[in-house]
């Protein structure tokens, strides 16, 4: 159960990080913010891993799958997700991205031979359905206008969001055998984040033809906190959970952020979520209970 709890803890951290990231992401732009966030996380994880001796022979033996996992799951996945977000808006994008959990379960079955009992299948289905319900029906009428806006062809946005979900699922599945082999979770995150930082930096140079400017100190601090909680601790918890939990379960439990963020938003903004959000949350919690009861 400790591995499932680690995946759930990652979802809690990602819910908090989503709120912390809003300000700096808007001020810097998604790509600029993501690049600095990942770069700072990479340096921090690298220092910790060097101090704890995580760079051992087991890590280098599994370096290929971990680098591939980072390139697909983090770099390509995040790029597609932000592109889909711009075209679909956050509501539609989140609903489609919620398919990463069942996709991870299917890919884990096809690639790794992972099997689920009916209670596990029901748990994955309920969590995915609950997250989608909470996002899709969880907005009040006076909030939906901004969330319905689309930019460009709707089909392109849907394909981008589905591509992001697929990349996230593949990234999790690809890294699971490495974690089962005994790779240190922090060192694994160093490789995965490192290849993503390299990809983001190169793409930034190609697109902007200049080095990224350093943000102001307040934005840098907020970005660092966001990276520490979300990418540093959260992603390492996901890697740790893959040691003993199936890829589909990890993807499912770590996808609960849109549900877990509801009470946080209520406390901060003093605005009660719509009924659909609570219905979705109840469905997702029921599915989580089934996964823990397996």
mmCIF file of N, CA and C in Angstrom, residues 6 20 68 70 74-75 90-91 95 137 154 178 185 199-200 206 216 219 228-229 242-243 267 277-278 286:
data_model
loop_
_atom_site.group_PDB
_atom_site.id
_atom_site.type_symbol
_atom_site.label_atom_id
_atom_site.label_comp_id
_atom_site.label_asym_id
_atom_site.label_seq_id
_atom_site.Cartn_x
_atom_site.Cartn_y
_atom_site.Cartn_z
ATOM 1 N N UNK A 6 2.185 6.704 -2.152
ATOM 2 C CA UNK A 6 3.163 7.617 -2.753
ATOM 3 C C UNK A 6 2.585 8.276 -4.004
ATOM 4 N N UNK A 20 0.229 27.380 -6.976
ATOM 5 C CA UNK A 20 1.471 28.150 -6.849
ATOM 6 C C UNK A 20 1.982 28.586 -8.218
ATOM 7 N N UNK A 68 14.518 7.770 -22.287
ATOM 8 C CA UNK A 68 13.395 7.691 -23.224
ATOM 9 C C UNK A 68 12.097 8.086 -22.532
ATOM 10 N N UNK A 70 11.774 10.127 -19.983
ATOM 11 C CA UNK A 70 11.758 11.572 -19.783
ATOM 12 C C UNK A 70 11.489 12.336 -21.060
ATOM 13 N N UNK A 74 7.880 13.645 -20.277
ATOM 14 C CA UNK A 74 7.991 15.009 -19.748
ATOM 15 C C UNK A 74 8.113 16.032 -20.869
ATOM 16 N N UNK A 75 9.163 15.909 -21.687
ATOM 17 C CA UNK A 75 9.388 16.922 -22.721
ATOM 18 C C UNK A 75 8.263 16.945 -23.756
ATOM 19 N N UNK A 90 -8.509 25.180 -20.517
ATOM 20 C CA UNK A 90 -8.159 24.231 -19.457
ATOM 21 C C UNK A 90 -9.188 23.140 -19.221
ATOM 22 N N UNK A 91 -10.486 23.451 -19.374
ATOM 23 C CA UNK A 91 -11.513 22.471 -19.037
ATOM 24 C C UNK A 91 -11.485 21.282 -19.987
ATOM 25 N N UNK A 95 -10.121 17.292 -19.282
ATOM 26 C CA UNK A 95 -11.005 16.136 -19.473
ATOM 27 C C UNK A 95 -10.349 15.104 -20.385
ATOM 28 N N UNK A 137 -18.073 19.033 -15.396
ATOM 29 C CA UNK A 137 -19.303 19.580 -14.813
ATOM 30 C C UNK A 137 -19.038 20.395 -13.551
ATOM 31 N N UNK A 154 -10.809 22.588 -33.550
ATOM 32 C CA UNK A 154 -11.069 21.805 -32.349
ATOM 33 C C UNK A 154 -10.420 20.428 -32.439
ATOM 34 N N UNK A 178 12.709 -0.175 -15.037
ATOM 35 C CA UNK A 178 13.924 0.382 -14.440
ATOM 36 C C UNK A 178 13.766 0.535 -12.936
ATOM 37 N N UNK A 185 15.034 6.321 -6.931
ATOM 38 C CA UNK A 185 14.012 7.197 -7.519
ATOM 39 C C UNK A 185 14.503 8.613 -7.802
ATOM 40 N N UNK A 199 15.792 19.176 -24.040
ATOM 41 C CA UNK A 199 14.843 19.342 -25.135
ATOM 42 C C UNK A 199 14.172 20.703 -25.113
ATOM 43 N N UNK A 200 13.766 21.159 -23.929
ATOM 44 C CA UNK A 200 13.125 22.467 -23.810
ATOM 45 C C UNK A 200 14.079 23.596 -24.174
ATOM 46 N N UNK A 206 15.643 27.456 -30.735
ATOM 47 C CA UNK A 206 15.183 27.404 -32.121
ATOM 48 C C UNK A 206 14.039 28.388 -32.352
ATOM 49 N N UNK A 216 12.597 37.782 -12.517
ATOM 50 C CA UNK A 216 12.836 38.561 -11.306
ATOM 51 C C UNK A 216 12.896 37.632 -10.097
ATOM 52 N N UNK A 219 9.501 36.015 -8.871
ATOM 53 C CA UNK A 219 9.048 34.982 -9.805
ATOM 54 C C UNK A 219 9.951 33.764 -9.745
ATOM 55 N N UNK A 228 10.140 22.465 -6.870
ATOM 56 C CA UNK A 228 10.523 21.586 -5.763
ATOM 57 C C UNK A 228 9.388 20.643 -5.391
ATOM 58 N N UNK A 229 8.178 21.207 -5.237
ATOM 59 C CA UNK A 229 7.041 20.387 -4.823
ATOM 60 C C UNK A 229 6.543 19.481 -5.942
ATOM 61 N N UNK A 242 6.369 3.341 -8.640
ATOM 62 C CA UNK A 242 6.484 2.353 -9.717
ATOM 63 C C UNK A 242 7.314 1.142 -9.310
ATOM 64 N N UNK A 243 8.020 1.238 -8.176
ATOM 65 C CA UNK A 243 8.798 0.091 -7.700
ATOM 66 C C UNK A 243 7.877 -1.076 -7.365
ATOM 67 N N UNK A 267 -11.126 26.959 -0.076
ATOM 68 C CA UNK A 267 -10.538 27.664 1.067
ATOM 69 C C UNK A 267 -9.915 28.990 0.635
ATOM 70 N N UNK A 277 -18.746 19.035 -9.534
ATOM 71 C CA UNK A 277 -17.405 18.786 -9.010
ATOM 72 C C UNK A 277 -17.454 17.797 -7.855
ATOM 73 N N UNK A 278 -18.447 17.956 -6.981
ATOM 74 C CA UNK A 278 -18.568 17.041 -5.842
ATOM 75 C C UNK A 278 -18.987 15.648 -6.291
ATOM 76 N N UNK A 286 -14.422 6.851 -4.724
ATOM 77 C CA UNK A 286 -14.889 5.454 -4.731
ATOM 78 C C UNK A 286 -13.932 4.569 -5.518
#
